Amino acid sequence: GAGVSQSPRYKVTKRGQDVALRCDPISGHVSLYWYRQALGQGPEFLTYFNYEAQQDKSGLPNDRFSAERPEGSISTLTIQRTEQRDSAMYRCASSRSFRTSGGASTDTQYFGPGTRLTVL
Amino acid sequence: AQKITQTQPGMFVQEKEAVTLDCTYDTSDQSYGLFWYKQPSSGEMIFLIYQGSYDEQNATEGRYSLNFQKARKSANLVISASQLGDSAMYFCAVSGTYKYIFGTGTRLKVLA
């Protein structure tokens, strides 16, 4: 597609329910990132995929959060047993190139519109 | 670990004037990237400009330029000839091995 897409755009759920947030990156983009953004704050890194491999999940807050990208394209972020503190904007970003394990990336990330999650 | 500091929570600028948004960073990586993003009230994240740590010249993209001072670890964004549509939140970010670390942002308001 022309840009990164995310669905749903808005999700309201009750405490204790599981939610699945979907990200469809720019076609051909190898790298995919998930972020969480609280109101008035910058995006906070959650996890990173290189193709289908989850290379870094150090930002996931706890084991209720998981992510997958089974075919190296679409990714799903799942939050189990949601809590009110999980309410935030969840953003996905993708970038073009293959990332190596050494050195820092210089890729430009392109962000999706985000999913606004509200846990009641 | 990487860290970004944006010390200006809010800024005002008169239309058609230039404005500088501050960003300092900390990283132990020798190679890294510095990025600026704009987030208007609509909530999207719009990429503005990129500077590589080994680039000797400051990056420019239209009305945006990045004042990169490596020794001081600063990467300030300069917007020339401000327009009303520039009113938004601006985030600075530094890239690590896998992570991108964002600052807390500066809210810019352009006055007519």
mmCIF file with all atom_site columns, C-alpha atoms in Angstrom:
data_model
loop_
_atom_site.group_PDB
_atom_site.id
_atom_site.type_symbol
_atom_site.label_atom_id
_atom_site.label_alt_id
_atom_site.label_comp_id
_atom_site.label_asym_id
_atom_site.label_entity_id
_atom_site.label_seq_id
_atom_site.pdbx_PDB_ins_code
_atom_site.Cartn_x
_atom_site.Cartn_y
_atom_site.Cartn_z
_atom_site.occupancy
_atom_site.B_iso_or_equiv
_atom_site.pdbx_formal_charge
_atom_site.auth_seq_id
_atom_site.auth_comp_id
_atom_site.auth_asym_id
_atom_site.auth_atom_id
_atom_site.pdbx_PDB_model_num
ATOM 1   C CA . GLY A 1 1   ? 0.000   0.000   0.000  1.00 0.00 ? 1   GLY A CA 1
ATOM 2   C CA . ALA A 1 2   ? 0.941   3.639   -0.119 1.00 0.00 ? 2   ALA A CA 1
ATOM 3   C CA . GLY A 1 3   ? 1.583   3.934   3.590  1.00 0.00 ? 3   GLY A CA 1
ATOM 4   C CA . VAL A 1 4   ? 1.518   2.048   6.857  1.00 0.00 ? 4   VAL A CA 1
ATOM 5   C CA . SER A 1 5   ? -1.994  1.100   7.852  1.00 0.00 ? 5   SER A CA 1
ATOM 6   C CA . GLN A 1 6   ? -3.302  0.039   11.224 1.00 0.00 ? 6   GLN A CA 1
ATOM 7   C CA . SER A 1 7   ? -6.580  -1.407  12.367 1.00 0.00 ? 7   SER A CA 1
ATOM 8   C CA . PRO A 1 8   ? -8.725  -0.814  14.176 1.00 0.00 ? 8   PRO A CA 1
ATOM 9   C CA . ARG A 1 9   ? -8.213  2.934   14.485 1.00 0.00 ? 9   ARG A CA 1
ATOM 10  C CA . TYR A 1 10  ? -10.104 2.965   17.758 1.00 0.00 ? 10  TYR A CA 1
ATOM 11  C CA . LYS A 1 11  ? -10.670 0.162   20.226 1.00 0.00 ? 11  LYS A CA 1
ATOM 12  C CA . VAL A 1 12  ? -12.658 0.341   23.428 1.00 0.00 ? 12  VAL A CA 1
ATOM 13  C CA . THR A 1 13  ? -12.553 -2.731  25.593 1.00 0.00 ? 13  THR A CA 1
ATOM 14  C CA . LYS A 1 14  ? -13.342 -3.774  29.115 1.00 0.00 ? 14  LYS A CA 1
ATOM 15  C CA . ARG A 1 15  ? -10.701 -4.554  31.649 1.00 0.00 ? 15  ARG A CA 1
ATOM 16  C CA . GLY A 1 16  ? -9.663  -8.196  31.444 1.00 0.00 ? 16  GLY A CA 1
ATOM 17  C CA . GLN A 1 17  ? -10.408 -8.643  27.748 1.00 0.00 ? 17  GLN A CA 1
ATOM 18  C CA . ASP A 1 18  ? -7.771  -9.496  25.161 1.00 0.00 ? 18  ASP A CA 1
ATOM 19  C CA . VAL A 1 19  ? -7.166  -7.189  22.204 1.00 0.00 ? 19  VAL A CA 1
ATOM 20  C CA . ALA A 1 20  ? -5.311  -7.656  18.932 1.00 0.00 ? 20  ALA A CA 1
ATOM 21  C CA . LEU A 1 21  ? -3.965  -4.676  17.034 1.00 0.00 ? 21  LEU A CA 1
ATOM 22  C CA . ARG A 1 22  ? -2.951  -5.053  13.419 1.00 0.00 ? 22  ARG A CA 1
ATOM 23  C CA . CYS A 1 23  ? -0.259  -3.333  11.390 1.00 0.00 ? 23  CYS A CA 1
ATOM 24  C CA . ASP A 1 24  ? 0.224   -3.533  7.634  1.00 0.00 ? 24  ASP A CA 1
ATOM 25  C CA . PRO A 1 25  ? 3.603   -1.999  6.738  1.00 0.00 ? 25  PRO A CA 1
ATOM 26  C CA . ILE A 1 26  ? 4.651   -0.327  3.523  1.00 0.00 ? 26  ILE A CA 1
ATOM 27  C CA . SER A 1 27  ? 5.095   -2.966  0.849  1.00 0.00 ? 27  SER A CA 1
ATOM 28  C CA . GLY A 1 28  ? 8.649   -4.238  0.747  1.00 0.00 ? 28  GLY A CA 1
ATOM 29  C CA . HIS A 1 29  ? 9.654   -2.770  4.087  1.00 0.00 ? 29  HIS A CA 1
ATOM 30  C CA . VAL A 1 30  ? 11.724  -5.256  6.009  1.00 0.00 ? 30  VAL A CA 1
ATOM 31  C CA . SER A 1 31  ? 11.748  -3.631  9.430  1.00 0.00 ? 31  SER A CA 1
ATOM 32  C CA . LEU A 1 32  ? 8.675   -3.165  11.576 1.00 0.00 ? 32  LEU A CA 1
ATOM 33  C CA . TYR A 1 33  ? 8.398   -1.460  14.933 1.00 0.00 ? 33  TYR A CA 1
ATOM 34  C CA . TRP A 1 34  ? 5.697   -1.136  17.559 1.00 0.00 ? 34  TRP A CA 1
ATOM 35  C CA . TYR A 1 35  ? 5.482   1.874   19.831 1.00 0.00 ? 35  TYR A CA 1
ATOM 36  C CA . ARG A 1 36  ? 3.157   3.078   22.560 1.00 0.00 ? 36  ARG A CA 1
ATOM 37  C CA . GLN A 1 37  ? 2.462   6.770   22.917 1.00 0.00 ? 37  GLN A CA 1
ATOM 38  C CA . ALA A 1 38  ? 0.848   8.312   25.962 1.00 0.00 ? 38  ALA A CA 1
ATOM 39  C CA . LEU A 1 39  ? -0.894  11.650  25.600 1.00 0.00 ? 39  LEU A CA 1
ATOM 40  C CA . GLY A 1 40  ? 1.603   14.496  25.389 1.00 0.00 ? 40  GLY A CA 1
ATOM 41  C CA . GLN A 1 41  ? 4.580   12.154  25.268 1.00 0.00 ? 41  GLN A CA 1
ATOM 42  C CA . GLY A 1 42  ? 6.861   10.797  22.586 1.00 0.00 ? 42  GLY A CA 1
ATOM 43  C CA . PRO A 1 43  ? 6.522   7.277   21.212 1.00 0.00 ? 43  PRO A CA 1
ATOM 44  C CA . GLU A 1 44  ? 7.951   4.590   23.478 1.00 0.00 ? 44  GLU A CA 1
ATOM 45  C CA . PHE A 1 45  ? 9.613   1.603   21.820 1.00 0.00 ? 45  PHE A CA 1
ATOM 46  C CA . LEU A 1 46  ? 7.947   -1.762  22.378 1.00 0.00 ? 46  LEU A CA 1
ATOM 47  C CA . THR A 1 47  ? 9.385   -4.261  19.911 1.00 0.00 ? 47  THR A CA 1
ATOM 48  C CA . TYR A 1 48  ? 11.141  -4.655  16.563 1.00 0.00 ? 48  TYR A CA 1
ATOM 49  C CA . PHE A 1 49  ? 10.887  -7.202  13.730 1.00 0.00 ? 49  PHE A CA 1
ATOM 50  C CA . ASN A 1 50  ? 13.353  -7.876  10.983 1.00 0.00 ? 50  ASN A CA 1
ATOM 51  C CA . TYR A 1 51  ? 11.260  -9.784  8.450  1.00 0.00 ? 51  TYR A CA 1
ATOM 52  C CA . GLU A 1 52  ? 9.475   -12.340 10.642 1.00 0.00 ? 52  GLU A CA 1
ATOM 53  C CA . ALA A 1 53  ? 12.147  -12.433 13.337 1.00 0.00 ? 53  ALA A CA 1
ATOM 54  C CA . GLN A 1 54  ? 11.453  -10.519 16.521 1.00 0.00 ? 54  GLN A CA 1
ATOM 55  C CA . GLN A 1 55  ? 14.907  -9.093  17.163 1.00 0.00 ? 55  GLN A CA 1
ATOM 56  C CA . ASP A 1 56  ? 14.138  -6.929  20.152 1.00 0.00 ? 56  ASP A CA 1
ATOM 57  C CA . LYS A 1 57  ? 11.206  -7.116  22.538 1.00 0.00 ? 57  LYS A CA 1
ATOM 58  C CA . SER A 1 58  ? 12.831  -5.355  25.430 1.00 0.00 ? 58  SER A CA 1
ATOM 59  C CA . GLY A 1 59  ? 10.240  -2.593  25.426 1.00 0.00 ? 59  GLY A CA 1
ATOM 60  C CA . LEU A 1 60  ? 7.239   -4.837  26.012 1.00 0.00 ? 60  LEU A CA 1
ATOM 61  C CA . PRO A 1 61  ? 6.015   -3.868  29.503 1.00 0.00 ? 61  PRO A CA 1
ATOM 62  C CA . ASN A 1 62  ? 5.195   -7.378  30.733 1.00 0.00 ? 62  ASN A CA 1
ATOM 63  C CA . ASP A 1 63  ? 4.212   -10.823 29.538 1.00 0.00 ? 63  ASP A CA 1
ATOM 64  C CA . ARG A 1 64  ? 0.647   -9.749  28.769 1.00 0.00 ? 64  ARG A CA 1
ATOM 65  C CA . PHE A 1 65  ? 2.059   -8.067  25.693 1.00 0.00 ? 65  PHE A CA 1
ATOM 66  C CA . SER A 1 66  ? 3.180   -10.098 22.698 1.00 0.00 ? 66  SER A CA 1
ATOM 67  C CA . ALA A 1 67  ? 3.713   -9.493  19.001 1.00 0.00 ? 67  ALA A CA 1
ATOM 68  C CA . GLU A 1 68  ? 4.158   -11.564 15.905 1.00 0.00 ? 68  GLU A CA 1
ATOM 69  C CA . ARG A 1 69  ? 4.882   -11.129 12.226 1.00 0.00 ? 69  ARG A CA 1
ATOM 70  C CA . PRO A 1 70  ? 4.618   -14.685 10.901 1.00 0.00 ? 70  PRO A CA 1
ATOM 71  C CA . GLU A 1 71  ? 5.123   -14.034 7.195  1.00 0.00 ? 71  GLU A CA 1
ATOM 72  C CA . GLY A 1 72  ? 7.344   -11.011 7.429  1.00 0.00 ? 72  GLY A CA 1
ATOM 73  C CA . SER A 1 73  ? 4.625   -8.579  6.435  1.00 0.00 ? 73  SER A CA 1
ATOM 74  C CA . ILE A 1 74  ? 1.544   -7.933  8.578  1.00 0.00 ? 74  ILE A CA 1
ATOM 75  C CA . SER A 1 75  ? 2.131   -7.807  12.318 1.00 0.00 ? 75  SER A CA 1
ATOM 76  C CA . THR A 1 76  ? -0.191  -8.213  15.267 1.00 0.00 ? 76  THR A CA 1
ATOM 77  C CA . LEU A 1 77  ? 0.330   -6.801  18.750 1.00 0.00 ? 77  LEU A CA 1
ATOM 78  C CA . THR A 1 78  ? -1.727  -8.674  21.318 1.00 0.00 ? 78  THR A CA 1
ATOM 79  C CA . ILE A 1 79  ? -2.503  -7.497  24.812 1.00 0.00 ? 79  ILE A CA 1
ATOM 80  C CA . GLN A 1 80  ? -3.998  -10.108 27.100 1.00 0.00 ? 80  GLN A CA 1
ATOM 81  C CA . ARG A 1 81  ? -6.116  -9.384  30.165 1.00 0.00 ? 81  ARG A CA 1
ATOM 82  C CA . THR A 1 82  ? -6.101  -5.660  29.459 1.00 0.00 ? 82  THR A CA 1
ATOM 83  C CA . GLU A 1 83  ? -5.780  -3.180  32.302 1.00 0.00 ? 83  GLU A CA 1
ATOM 84  C CA . GLN A 1 84  ? -6.717  0.499   32.426 1.00 0.00 ? 84  GLN A CA 1
ATOM 85  C CA . ARG A 1 85  ? -3.047  1.488   32.394 1.00 0.00 ? 85  ARG A CA 1
ATOM 86  C CA . ASP A 1 86  ? -2.775  -0.093  28.920 1.00 0.00 ? 86  ASP A CA 1
ATOM 87  C CA . SER A 1 87  ? -4.880  2.751   27.501 1.00 0.00 ? 87  SER A CA 1
ATOM 88  C CA . ALA A 1 88  ? -2.735  4.637   24.989 1.00 0.00 ? 88  ALA A CA 1
ATOM 89  C CA . MET A 1 89  ? -2.096  5.169   21.294 1.00 0.00 ? 89  MET A CA 1
ATOM 90  C CA . TYR A 1 90  ? -0.330  2.168   19.786 1.00 0.00 ? 90  TYR A CA 1
ATOM 91  C CA . ARG A 1 91  ? 1.707   3.005   16.730 1.00 0.00 ? 91  ARG A CA 1
ATOM 92  C CA . CYS A 1 92  ? 3.374   0.859   14.146 1.00 0.00 ? 92  CYS A CA 1
ATOM 93  C CA . ALA A 1 93  ? 6.238   2.013   11.927 1.00 0.00 ? 93  ALA A CA 1
ATOM 94  C CA . SER A 1 94  ? 8.151   0.401   9.098  1.00 0.00 ? 94  SER A CA 1
ATOM 95  C CA . SER A 1 95  ? 11.442  1.060   7.386  1.00 0.00 ? 95  SER A CA 1
ATOM 96  C CA . ARG A 1 96  ? 12.996  -0.224  4.224  1.00 0.00 ? 96  ARG A CA 1
ATOM 97  C CA . SER A 1 97  ? 16.249  -1.922  4.911  1.00 0.00 ? 97  SER A CA 1
ATOM 98  C CA . PHE A 1 98  ? 17.590  -5.058  6.497  1.00 0.00 ? 98  PHE A CA 1
ATOM 99  C CA . ARG A 1 99  ? 19.090  -4.384  9.871  1.00 0.00 ? 99  ARG A CA 1
ATOM 100 C CA . THR A 1 100 ? 22.339  -5.915  11.052 1.00 0.00 ? 100 THR A CA 1
ATOM 101 C CA . SER A 1 101 ? 23.134  -6.677  14.658 1.00 0.00 ? 101 SER A CA 1
ATOM 102 C CA . GLY A 1 102 ? 25.966  -4.189  14.893 1.00 0.00 ? 102 GLY A CA 1
ATOM 103 C CA . GLY A 1 103 ? 25.777  -0.471  14.624 1.00 0.00 ? 103 GLY A CA 1
ATOM 104 C CA . ALA A 1 104 ? 22.791  1.738   14.678 1.00 0.00 ? 104 ALA A CA 1
ATOM 105 C CA . SER A 1 105 ? 20.130  2.097   12.085 1.00 0.00 ? 105 SER A CA 1
ATOM 106 C CA . THR A 1 106 ? 19.954  5.060   9.823  1.00 0.00 ? 106 THR A CA 1
ATOM 107 C CA . ASP A 1 107 ? 16.642  4.054   8.318  1.00 0.00 ? 107 ASP A CA 1
ATOM 108 C CA . THR A 1 108 ? 13.789  6.489   8.205  1.00 0.00 ? 108 THR A CA 1
ATOM 109 C CA . GLN A 1 109 ? 10.721  5.075   9.886  1.00 0.00 ? 109 GLN A CA 1
ATOM 110 C CA . TYR A 1 110 ? 7.297   5.753   8.491  1.00 0.00 ? 110 TYR A CA 1
ATOM 111 C CA . PHE A 1 111 ? 4.483   5.641   10.989 1.00 0.00 ? 111 PHE A CA 1
ATOM 112 C CA . GLY A 1 112 ? 0.963   4.384   10.713 1.00 0.00 ? 112 GLY A CA 1
ATOM 113 C CA . PRO A 1 113 ? -2.021  6.379   11.993 1.00 0.00 ? 113 PRO A CA 1
ATOM 114 C CA . GLY A 1 114 ? -2.116  4.419   15.243 1.00 0.00 ? 114 GLY A CA 1
ATOM 115 C CA . THR A 1 115 ? -4.767  2.551   17.204 1.00 0.00 ? 115 THR A CA 1
ATOM 116 C CA . ARG A 1 116 ? -6.268  4.439   20.113 1.00 0.00 ? 116 ARG A CA 1
ATOM 117 C CA . LEU A 1 117 ? -6.908  1.848   22.823 1.00 0.00 ? 117 LEU A CA 1
ATOM 118 C CA . THR A 1 118 ? -9.197  2.658   25.711 1.00 0.00 ? 118 THR A CA 1
ATOM 119 C CA . VAL A 1 119 ? -9.605  0.137   28.499 1.00 0.00 ? 119 VAL A CA 1
ATOM 120 C CA . LEU A 1 120 ? -12.624 0.759   30.695 1.00 0.00 ? 120 LEU A CA 1
ATOM 121 C CA . ALA B 2 1   ? 21.521  3.207   25.926 1.00 0.00 ? 1   ALA B CA 1
ATOM 122 C CA . GLN B 2 2   ? 20.237  6.207   24.073 1.00 0.00 ? 2   GLN B CA 1
ATOM 123 C CA . LYS B 2 3   ? 18.559  9.281   25.493 1.00 0.00 ? 3   LYS B CA 1
ATOM 124 C CA . ILE B 2 4   ? 16.947  12.336  23.951 1.00 0.00 ? 4   ILE B CA 1
ATOM 125 C CA . THR B 2 5   ? 16.293  15.600  25.776 1.00 0.00 ? 5   THR B CA 1
ATOM 126 C CA . GLN B 2 6   ? 13.968  18.280  24.477 1.00 0.00 ? 6   GLN B CA 1
ATOM 127 C CA . THR B 2 7   ? 13.999  21.078  27.030 1.00 0.00 ? 7   THR B CA 1
ATOM 128 C CA . GLN B 2 8   ? 11.350  23.315  25.471 1.00 0.00 ? 8   GLN B CA 1
ATOM 129 C CA . PRO B 2 9   ? 7.876   22.002  26.243 1.00 0.00 ? 9   PRO B CA 1
ATOM 130 C CA . GLY B 2 10  ? 6.315   24.875  24.288 1.00 0.00 ? 10  GLY B CA 1
ATOM 131 C CA . MET B 2 11  ? 7.419   27.554  21.855 1.00 0.00 ? 11  MET B CA 1
ATOM 132 C CA . PHE B 2 12  ? 5.770   30.486  20.116 1.00 0.00 ? 12  PHE B CA 1
ATOM 133 C CA . VAL B 2 13  ? 6.924   32.042  16.873 1.00 0.00 ? 13  VAL B CA 1
ATOM 134 C CA . GLN B 2 14  ? 5.521   34.779  14.698 1.00 0.00 ? 14  GLN B CA 1
ATOM 135 C CA . GLU B 2 15  ? 4.442   33.791  11.219 1.00 0.00 ? 15  GLU B CA 1
ATOM 136 C CA . LYS B 2 16  ? 7.266   34.162  8.658  1.00 0.00 ? 16  LYS B CA 1
ATOM 137 C CA . GLU B 2 17  ? 9.920   34.166  11.365 1.00 0.00 ? 17  GLU B CA 1
ATOM 138 C CA . ALA B 2 18  ? 12.488  31.394  11.895 1.00 0.00 ? 18  ALA B CA 1
ATOM 139 C CA . VAL B 2 19  ? 12.431  29.185  14.972 1.00 0.00 ? 19  VAL B CA 1
ATOM 140 C CA . THR B 2 20  ? 14.894  26.728  16.508 1.00 0.00 ? 20  THR B CA 1
ATOM 141 C CA . LEU B 2 21  ? 13.733  23.670  18.435 1.00 0.00 ? 21  LEU B CA 1
ATOM 142 C CA . ASP B 2 22  ? 16.379  22.227  20.714 1.00 0.00 ? 22  ASP B CA 1
ATOM 143 C CA . CYS B 2 23  ? 17.403  18.595  20.965 1.00 0.00 ? 23  CYS B CA 1
ATOM 144 C CA . THR B 2 24  ? 20.323  17.032  22.778 1.00 0.00 ? 24  THR B CA 1
ATOM 145 C CA . TYR B 2 25  ? 21.083  13.356  22.743 1.00 0.00 ? 25  TYR B CA 1
ATOM 146 C CA . ASP B 2 26  ? 23.208  10.784  24.441 1.00 0.00 ? 26  ASP B CA 1
ATOM 147 C CA . THR B 2 27  ? 24.395  7.572   22.853 1.00 0.00 ? 27  THR B CA 1
ATOM 148 C CA . SER B 2 28  ? 27.358  5.257   23.125 1.00 0.00 ? 28  SER B CA 1
ATOM 149 C CA . ASP B 2 29  ? 27.033  4.152   19.500 1.00 0.00 ? 29  ASP B CA 1
ATOM 150 C CA . GLN B 2 30  ? 29.603  5.399   17.002 1.00 0.00 ? 30  GLN B CA 1
ATOM 151 C CA . SER B 2 31  ? 27.073  5.259   14.184 1.00 0.00 ? 31  SER B CA 1
ATOM 152 C CA . TYR B 2 32  ? 23.590  6.592   14.709 1.00 0.00 ? 32  TYR B CA 1
ATOM 153 C CA . GLY B 2 33  ? 20.864  8.593   13.064 1.00 0.00 ? 33  GLY B CA 1
ATOM 154 C CA . LEU B 2 34  ? 18.997  11.652  14.251 1.00 0.00 ? 34  LEU B CA 1
ATOM 155 C CA . PHE B 2 35  ? 15.443  12.293  13.143 1.00 0.00 ? 35  PHE B CA 1
ATOM 156 C CA . TRP B 2 36  ? 12.774  14.906  13.542 1.00 0.00 ? 36  TRP B CA 1
ATOM 157 C CA . TYR B 2 37  ? 9.074   14.173  13.271 1.00 0.00 ? 37  TYR B CA 1
ATOM 158 C CA . LYS B 2 38  ? 6.068   16.479  13.267 1.00 0.00 ? 38  LYS B CA 1
ATOM 159 C CA . GLN B 2 39  ? 2.828   15.506  14.941 1.00 0.00 ? 39  GLN B CA 1
ATOM 160 C CA . PRO B 2 40  ? -0.076  17.837  14.145 1.00 0.00 ? 40  PRO B CA 1
ATOM 161 C CA . SER B 2 41  ? -3.289  17.812  16.112 1.00 0.00 ? 41  SER B CA 1
ATOM 162 C CA . SER B 2 42  ? -4.596  15.113  13.783 1.00 0.00 ? 42  SER B CA 1
ATOM 163 C CA . GLY B 2 43  ? -2.154  12.731  15.481 1.00 0.00 ? 43  GLY B CA 1
ATOM 164 C CA . GLU B 2 44  ? -0.154  11.442  12.537 1.00 0.00 ? 44  GLU B CA 1
ATOM 165 C CA . MET B 2 45  ? 3.634   11.240  12.741 1.00 0.00 ? 45  MET B CA 1
ATOM 166 C CA . ILE B 2 46  ? 5.264   12.959  9.781  1.00 0.00 ? 46  ILE B CA 1
ATOM 167 C CA . PHE B 2 47  ? 8.940   12.463  9.026  1.00 0.00 ? 47  PHE B CA 1
ATOM 168 C CA . LEU B 2 48  ? 10.727  15.779  8.475  1.00 0.00 ? 48  LEU B CA 1
ATOM 169 C CA . ILE B 2 49  ? 14.482  15.365  8.319  1.00 0.00 ? 49  ILE B CA 1
ATOM 170 C CA . TYR B 2 50  ? 17.334  12.965  8.996  1.00 0.00 ? 50  TYR B CA 1
ATOM 171 C CA . GLN B 2 51  ? 21.007  13.437  9.916  1.00 0.00 ? 51  GLN B CA 1
ATOM 172 C CA . GLY B 2 52  ? 23.553  10.641  9.989  1.00 0.00 ? 52  GLY B CA 1
ATOM 173 C CA . SER B 2 53  ? 26.248  10.767  12.615 1.00 0.00 ? 53  SER B CA 1
ATOM 174 C CA . TYR B 2 54  ? 28.977  10.661  9.974  1.00 0.00 ? 54  TYR B CA 1
ATOM 175 C CA . ASP B 2 55  ? 27.427  13.314  7.754  1.00 0.00 ? 55  ASP B CA 1
ATOM 176 C CA . GLU B 2 56  ? 29.650  16.354  7.804  1.00 0.00 ? 56  GLU B CA 1
ATOM 177 C CA . GLN B 2 57  ? 27.098  18.722  6.329  1.00 0.00 ? 57  GLN B CA 1
ATOM 178 C CA . ASN B 2 58  ? 23.914  19.720  8.077  1.00 0.00 ? 58  ASN B CA 1
ATOM 179 C CA . ALA B 2 59  ? 20.829  18.170  6.570  1.00 0.00 ? 59  ALA B CA 1
ATOM 180 C CA . THR B 2 60  ? 18.278  20.395  4.853  1.00 0.00 ? 60  THR B CA 1
ATOM 181 C CA . GLU B 2 61  ? 14.787  19.641  3.537  1.00 0.00 ? 61  GLU B CA 1
ATOM 182 C CA . GLY B 2 62  ? 12.989  22.666  2.173  1.00 0.00 ? 62  GLY B CA 1
ATOM 183 C CA . ARG B 2 63  ? 12.276  25.014  5.079  1.00 0.00 ? 63  ARG B CA 1
ATOM 184 C CA . TYR B 2 64  ? 13.712  22.536  7.577  1.00 0.00 ? 64  TYR B CA 1
ATOM 185 C CA . SER B 2 65  ? 17.360  22.293  8.480  1.00 0.00 ? 65  SER B CA 1
ATOM 186 C CA . LEU B 2 66  ? 19.123  20.356  11.178 1.00 0.00 ? 66  LEU B CA 1
ATOM 187 C CA . ASN B 2 67  ? 21.868  22.149  13.081 1.00 0.00 ? 67  ASN B CA 1
ATOM 188 C CA . PHE B 2 68  ? 24.072  19.183  13.967 1.00 0.00 ? 68  PHE B CA 1
ATOM 189 C CA . GLN B 2 69  ? 26.845  19.767  16.490 1.00 0.00 ? 69  GLN B CA 1
ATOM 190 C CA . LYS B 2 70  ? 28.332  16.360  17.159 1.00 0.00 ? 70  LYS B CA 1
ATOM 191 C CA . ALA B 2 71  ? 30.769  17.382  19.869 1.00 0.00 ? 71  ALA B CA 1
ATOM 192 C CA . ARG B 2 72  ? 27.957  18.991  21.823 1.00 0.00 ? 72  ARG B CA 1
ATOM 193 C CA . LYS B 2 73  ? 25.577  16.136  20.997 1.00 0.00 ? 73  LYS B CA 1
ATOM 194 C CA . SER B 2 74  ? 22.933  18.493  19.787 1.00 0.00 ? 74  SER B CA 1
ATOM 195 C CA . ALA B 2 75  ? 20.634  18.217  16.784 1.00 0.00 ? 75  ALA B CA 1
ATOM 196 C CA . ASN B 2 76  ? 18.453  21.315  16.726 1.00 0.00 ? 76  ASN B CA 1
ATOM 197 C CA . LEU B 2 77  ? 15.708  21.727  14.154 1.00 0.00 ? 77  LEU B CA 1
ATOM 198 C CA . VAL B 2 78  ? 15.476  25.078  12.416 1.00 0.00 ? 78  VAL B CA 1
ATOM 199 C CA . ILE B 2 79  ? 12.254  26.003  10.659 1.00 0.00 ? 79  ILE B CA 1
ATOM 200 C CA . SER B 2 80  ? 12.579  29.030  8.421  1.00 0.00 ? 80  SER B CA 1
ATOM 201 C CA . ALA B 2 81  ? 9.706   31.272  7.357  1.00 0.00 ? 81  ALA B CA 1
ATOM 202 C CA . SER B 2 82  ? 7.211   29.711  9.779  1.00 0.00 ? 82  SER B CA 1
ATOM 203 C CA . GLN B 2 83  ? 3.713   29.069  8.541  1.00 0.00 ? 83  GLN B CA 1
ATOM 204 C CA . LEU B 2 84  ? 0.492   28.639  10.478 1.00 0.00 ? 84  LEU B CA 1
ATOM 205 C CA . GLY B 2 85  ? 0.458   25.006  9.393  1.00 0.00 ? 85  GLY B CA 1
ATOM 206 C CA . ASP B 2 86  ? 3.704   24.443  11.261 1.00 0.00 ? 86  ASP B CA 1
ATOM 207 C CA . SER B 2 87  ? 1.815   24.556  14.557 1.00 0.00 ? 87  SER B CA 1
ATOM 208 C CA . ALA B 2 88  ? 2.267   21.052  15.920 1.00 0.00 ? 88  ALA B CA 1
ATOM 209 C CA . MET B 2 89  ? 4.217   18.849  18.298 1.00 0.00 ? 89  MET B CA 1
ATOM 210 C CA . TYR B 2 90  ? 7.783   18.141  17.198 1.00 0.00 ? 90  TYR B CA 1
ATOM 211 C CA . PHE B 2 91  ? 9.745   15.080  18.283 1.00 0.00 ? 91  PHE B CA 1
ATOM 212 C CA . CYS B 2 92  ? 13.452  14.459  18.046 1.00 0.00 ? 92  CYS B CA 1
ATOM 213 C CA . ALA B 2 93  ? 14.676  10.852  17.907 1.00 0.00 ? 93  ALA B CA 1
ATOM 214 C CA . VAL B 2 94  ? 17.980  8.977   17.903 1.00 0.00 ? 94  VAL B CA 1
ATOM 215 C CA . SER B 2 95  ? 18.458  5.515   16.487 1.00 0.00 ? 95  SER B CA 1
ATOM 216 C CA . GLY B 2 96  ? 20.165  2.690   18.314 1.00 0.00 ? 96  GLY B CA 1
ATOM 217 C CA . THR B 2 97  ? 20.880  -0.846  17.183 1.00 0.00 ? 97  THR B CA 1
ATOM 218 C CA . TYR B 2 98  ? 17.211  -1.681  16.975 1.00 0.00 ? 98  TYR B CA 1
ATOM 219 C CA . LYS B 2 99  ? 15.460  0.986   18.963 1.00 0.00 ? 99  LYS B CA 1
ATOM 220 C CA . TYR B 2 100 ? 14.592  4.526   18.163 1.00 0.00 ? 100 TYR B CA 1
ATOM 221 C CA . ILE B 2 101 ? 14.394  6.700   21.241 1.00 0.00 ? 101 ILE B CA 1
ATOM 222 C CA . PHE B 2 102 ? 12.122  9.724   21.125 1.00 0.00 ? 102 PHE B CA 1
ATOM 223 C CA . GLY B 2 103 ? 12.145  12.851  23.214 1.00 0.00 ? 103 GLY B CA 1
ATOM 224 C CA . THR B 2 104 ? 9.146   14.264  25.033 1.00 0.00 ? 104 THR B CA 1
ATOM 225 C CA . GLY B 2 105 ? 8.491   16.766  22.287 1.00 0.00 ? 105 GLY B CA 1
ATOM 226 C CA . THR B 2 106 ? 8.136   20.523  21.833 1.00 0.00 ? 106 THR B CA 1
ATOM 227 C CA . ARG B 2 107 ? 4.773   22.045  21.072 1.00 0.00 ? 107 ARG B CA 1
ATOM 228 C CA . LEU B 2 108 ? 5.167   24.858  18.555 1.00 0.00 ? 108 LEU B CA 1
ATOM 229 C CA . LYS B 2 109 ? 2.516   27.500  18.053 1.00 0.00 ? 109 LYS B CA 1
ATOM 230 C CA . VAL B 2 110 ? 2.820   29.844  15.082 1.00 0.00 ? 110 VAL B CA 1
ATOM 231 C CA . LEU B 2 111 ? 1.130   33.180  15.624 1.00 0.00 ? 111 LEU B CA 1
ATOM 232 C CA . ALA B 2 112 ? -0.536  35.131  12.810 1.00 0.00 ? 112 ALA B CA 1
#
